[in-house]
Amino acid sequence: MPRFYAVRGSDGGHAVLDRDEMHHAKSVLRLREGESITLILEGKLYQSAFASEGELPLLEEVPTTESNIRITLYQGIPKGDKMDYIVQKCTEAGVHAIVPISMPRCVSKWDGKDVDKKVQRAQRIAQEAAKQSFRAHCPQIGSPITLKQLLQRLGEHELALVPWEDQEGNGLKTLYEKSGAFPEDIAIVIGPEGGMAKEDVDAMTEAGARCVTLGPRIFRTETAGLAAVIGIMALSGNME
């Protein structure tokens, strides 16, 4: 069933599509009047019927597909278009928000006059991925932050995890079995292609983060966060 982002209409019981969504419905999908569609509105899903003019009825709320865990991915800025892949796939996996980090070993930088364009591009990718994967929530793509700013934010989360290739014997399953459950608010920190320096990881643990291993195989920066998110979702029952 076609899905569209909508905003609430004037009477509260209807919704409207913006120009881009209406163009996609009318000119790309060529929907007929009254055809069944799903609306994504204010973090919820609703059944509706397409109307090329006027407001669309909110017929029935659809059960949410959202996880009961909010995962914020703090991603060391990678080279090239790898961030596009990270945003798309982690959105599909259920991540709540993604924040790019400028780390000492980052080759690529998001700064200067192009930074807003890069954030907006990533946000568009997240929106399309959220729609495709039938999510009610579209992850917010944050503006880039520094390592120092990251250290200040880690304590705001109930649990902050740093997957690190040098960590041994403390995987996601072990962590889950020891605690019996994951908290609702989790941060995951992933380094760039060059990894993270030990002094940077030490600073994160001093700020309250916990190092974990993702197993004996080394993930690339564009797959490490995805693996961690899927691991948490599977262990917590959010992939049942």
Coordinates of C-alpha atoms in Angstrom, one line a residue:
M1 CA 0.0 0.0 0.0
P2 CA 1.5 3.4 -0.9
R3 CA 2.7 5.5 2.0
F4 CA 3.0 9.3 2.4
Y5 CA 4.1 11.8 4.9
A6 CA 1.2 14.1 5.9
V7 CA 0.4 17.0 8.2
R8 CA -2.8 17.3 10.2
G9 CA -5.6 19.2 8.5
S10 CA -7.7 22.1 9.8
D11 CA -10.4 20.0 11.5
G12 CA -8.0 17.5 13.1
G13 CA -9.7 14.5 11.6
H14 CA -8.2 14.9 8.2
A15 CA -4.6 15.3 6.8
V16 CA -3.0 17.0 3.8
L17 CA 0.0 16.1 1.7
D18 CA 2.7 18.7 0.8
R19 CA 3.4 19.5 -2.9
D20 CA 6.2 16.9 -3.3
E21 CA 4.1 14.0 -1.8
M22 CA 1.0 15.0 -3.8
H23 CA 3.1 15.1 -7.0
H24 CA 4.4 11.6 -6.3
A25 CA 0.9 10.3 -5.6
K26 CA -0.7 11.9 -8.7
S27 CA 2.1 12.0 -11.3
V28 CA 4.4 9.1 -10.4
L29 CA 2.1 6.5 -8.8
R30 CA -1.0 7.8 -10.7
L31 CA -3.3 7.0 -7.8
R32 CA -7.1 7.0 -8.4
E33 CA -9.6 8.8 -6.3
G34 CA -10.5 6.8 -3.2
E35 CA -7.6 4.4 -3.5
S36 CA -6.3 3.0 -0.2
I37 CA -3.1 4.6 1.1
T38 CA -1.3 4.9 4.4
L39 CA -0.4 8.2 6.0
I40 CA 2.6 8.8 8.3
L41 CA 1.5 11.6 10.7
E42 CA 3.0 12.8 13.9
G43 CA 4.7 9.5 14.6
K44 CA 1.7 7.3 13.9
L45 CA 0.3 5.4 10.9
Y46 CA -3.2 5.9 9.5
Q47 CA -5.3 4.2 6.8
S48 CA -6.7 6.7 4.4
A49 CA -8.2 7.2 0.9
F50 CA -6.5 9.2 -1.7
A51 CA -8.1 12.5 -2.8
S52 CA -6.4 14.7 -5.4
E53 CA -8.1 17.8 -4.0
G54 CA -8.8 18.7 -0.5
E55 CA -8.0 16.9 2.7
L56 CA -7.6 13.1 3.2
P57 CA -9.6 11.3 5.9
L58 CA -7.9 9.6 8.9
L59 CA -9.9 6.4 8.8
E60 CA -8.1 4.1 11.2
E61 CA -4.8 4.1 13.1
V62 CA -2.5 1.3 12.1
P63 CA -0.4 -0.5 14.8
T64 CA 3.0 1.0 15.1
T65 CA 6.1 -0.8 13.8
E66 CA 8.5 1.2 16.0
S67 CA 10.9 -0.4 18.4
N68 CA 10.5 0.1 22.2
I69 CA 14.2 1.0 22.2
R70 CA 15.5 4.4 21.0
I71 CA 18.9 4.0 19.5
T72 CA 21.0 7.1 18.6
L73 CA 23.9 6.3 16.2
Y74 CA 26.9 8.6 16.6
Q75 CA 28.7 7.9 13.4
G76 CA 32.3 9.0 12.7
I77 CA 32.1 10.8 9.3
P78 CA 33.2 8.4 6.5
K79 CA 34.6 9.1 3.1
G80 CA 32.6 9.4 -0.1
D81 CA 28.9 8.4 -0.1
K82 CA 29.2 5.8 2.6
M83 CA 27.0 8.0 4.9
D84 CA 24.1 7.6 2.4
Y85 CA 24.3 3.8 2.9
I86 CA 24.6 4.1 6.7
V87 CA 21.6 6.4 6.9
Q88 CA 19.4 4.3 4.6
K89 CA 20.2 0.9 6.2
C90 CA 20.2 2.0 9.8
T91 CA 16.9 3.7 9.3
E92 CA 15.5 0.4 7.9
A93 CA 16.9 -1.4 10.9
G94 CA 15.0 0.9 13.3
V95 CA 17.5 3.6 14.5
H96 CA 15.9 6.6 16.2
A97 CA 18.5 9.3 15.3
I98 CA 21.8 9.7 13.6
V99 CA 24.5 12.2 14.5
P100 CA 27.7 12.6 12.4
I101 CA 30.9 13.1 14.5
S102 CA 34.1 14.7 13.3
M103 CA 36.7 12.5 14.9
P104 CA 40.5 12.9 14.8
R105 CA 40.9 10.1 12.3
C106 CA 38.1 11.3 10.0
V107 CA 39.5 11.9 6.5
S108 CA 36.2 13.5 5.3
K109 CA 34.9 16.6 6.9
W110 CA 31.4 18.0 7.1
D111 CA 32.1 21.7 7.5
G112 CA 31.9 25.0 5.6
K113 CA 29.1 26.1 3.3
D114 CA 28.2 22.6 2.2
V115 CA 27.4 21.1 5.6
D116 CA 23.7 22.1 5.5
K117 CA 23.3 20.5 2.1
K118 CA 24.9 17.2 3.3
V119 CA 22.6 17.1 6.4
Q120 CA 19.6 17.8 4.2
R121 CA 20.6 15.1 1.7
A122 CA 21.0 12.6 4.6
Q123 CA 17.6 13.6 6.0
R124 CA 15.9 13.0 2.6
I125 CA 17.5 9.5 2.4
A126 CA 16.2 8.8 6.0
Q127 CA 12.7 9.9 5.0
E128 CA 12.6 7.7 2.0
A129 CA 14.0 4.7 3.9
A130 CA 11.5 5.2 6.7
K131 CA 8.6 5.3 4.3
Q132 CA 9.9 2.2 2.4
S133 CA 10.3 0.2 5.7
F134 CA 6.8 1.2 6.9
R135 CA 8.1 3.2 9.9
A136 CA 6.0 5.8 11.7
H137 CA 9.1 7.7 12.9
C138 CA 11.7 9.3 10.5
P139 CA 15.1 9.4 12.2
Q140 CA 16.4 13.0 12.7
I141 CA 19.9 13.6 11.2
G142 CA 21.8 15.9 13.4
S143 CA 24.4 18.5 12.5
P144 CA 28.0 17.3 12.9
I145 CA 29.5 17.5 16.4
T146 CA 33.0 17.2 17.7
L147 CA 34.5 14.5 19.9
K148 CA 34.4 16.9 22.8
Q149 CA 30.7 17.5 22.2
L150 CA 30.1 13.7 22.0
L151 CA 31.7 13.2 25.4
Q152 CA 29.3 15.7 26.9
R153 CA 26.3 13.9 25.3
L154 CA 27.1 10.3 26.2
G155 CA 25.9 10.8 29.8
E156 CA 22.5 11.9 28.6
H157 CA 21.7 8.3 27.4
E158 CA 20.8 5.4 29.7
L159 CA 23.4 3.3 28.0
A160 CA 26.3 4.3 25.7
L161 CA 28.1 1.5 23.7
V162 CA 31.3 1.8 21.8
P163 CA 31.9 -1.2 19.5
W164 CA 35.7 -1.5 19.3
E165 CA 37.9 -4.0 17.5
D166 CA 40.3 -4.3 20.4
Q167 CA 37.6 -5.2 22.9
E168 CA 37.4 -8.9 23.8
G169 CA 34.9 -10.9 25.8
N170 CA 32.1 -8.4 26.2
G171 CA 29.6 -8.7 23.4
L172 CA 26.0 -7.5 23.0
K173 CA 24.7 -10.9 24.0
T174 CA 26.8 -11.1 27.2
L175 CA 25.8 -7.5 28.1
Y176 CA 22.1 -8.4 27.5
E177 CA 22.2 -11.6 29.6
K178 CA 24.0 -9.8 32.5
S179 CA 21.5 -7.0 32.6
G180 CA 18.4 -9.0 31.7
A181 CA 17.2 -6.3 29.3
F182 CA 18.3 -3.3 27.4
P183 CA 17.3 0.2 28.5
E184 CA 15.0 2.3 26.4
D185 CA 17.6 4.9 25.4
I186 CA 20.9 3.6 23.9
A187 CA 23.7 5.4 22.2
I188 CA 26.1 3.6 19.8
V189 CA 29.4 5.2 18.8
I190 CA 31.1 4.1 15.5
G191 CA 34.5 5.3 14.4
P192 CA 35.5 6.3 10.8
E193 CA 37.5 4.2 8.4
G194 CA 40.7 4.7 10.4
G195 CA 39.1 3.5 13.6
M196 CA 39.3 5.2 16.9
A197 CA 42.5 6.0 18.9
K198 CA 42.8 4.3 22.3
E199 CA 42.9 7.7 24.0
D200 CA 39.6 8.7 22.4
V201 CA 38.0 5.4 23.5
D202 CA 39.4 5.9 27.0
A203 CA 37.8 9.3 27.1
M204 CA 34.5 7.8 26.1
T205 CA 34.6 5.2 28.8
E206 CA 35.5 7.9 31.3
A207 CA 32.4 9.7 30.2
G208 CA 30.3 6.6 31.0
A209 CA 30.4 4.6 27.8
R210 CA 31.0 0.8 27.7
C211 CA 33.2 -0.9 25.1
V212 CA 31.7 -4.0 23.4
T213 CA 32.9 -6.4 20.8
L214 CA 30.9 -7.3 17.7
G215 CA 32.7 -10.6 17.4
P216 CA 36.0 -11.8 15.9
R217 CA 35.3 -10.4 12.4
I218 CA 36.1 -6.7 11.7
F219 CA 33.2 -4.6 10.3
R220 CA 33.7 -1.7 8.0
T221 CA 32.5 1.7 9.3
E222 CA 29.5 1.6 7.0
T223 CA 28.4 -1.8 8.4
A224 CA 29.5 -1.7 12.1
G225 CA 26.6 0.5 13.2
L226 CA 24.1 -1.5 11.3
A227 CA 25.4 -4.7 12.8
A228 CA 25.1 -3.2 16.3
V229 CA 21.6 -1.9 15.8
I230 CA 20.4 -5.2 14.4
G231 CA 22.1 -7.1 17.2
I232 CA 20.3 -5.0 19.8
M233 CA 17.0 -5.2 18.0
A234 CA 17.2 -9.0 17.8
L235 CA 18.3 -9.6 21.4
S236 CA 15.5 -7.3 22.7
G237 CA 12.8 -9.0 20.8
N238 CA 12.2 -6.2 18.3
M239 CA 12.7 -8.5 15.3
E240 CA 10.0 -11.1 16.3

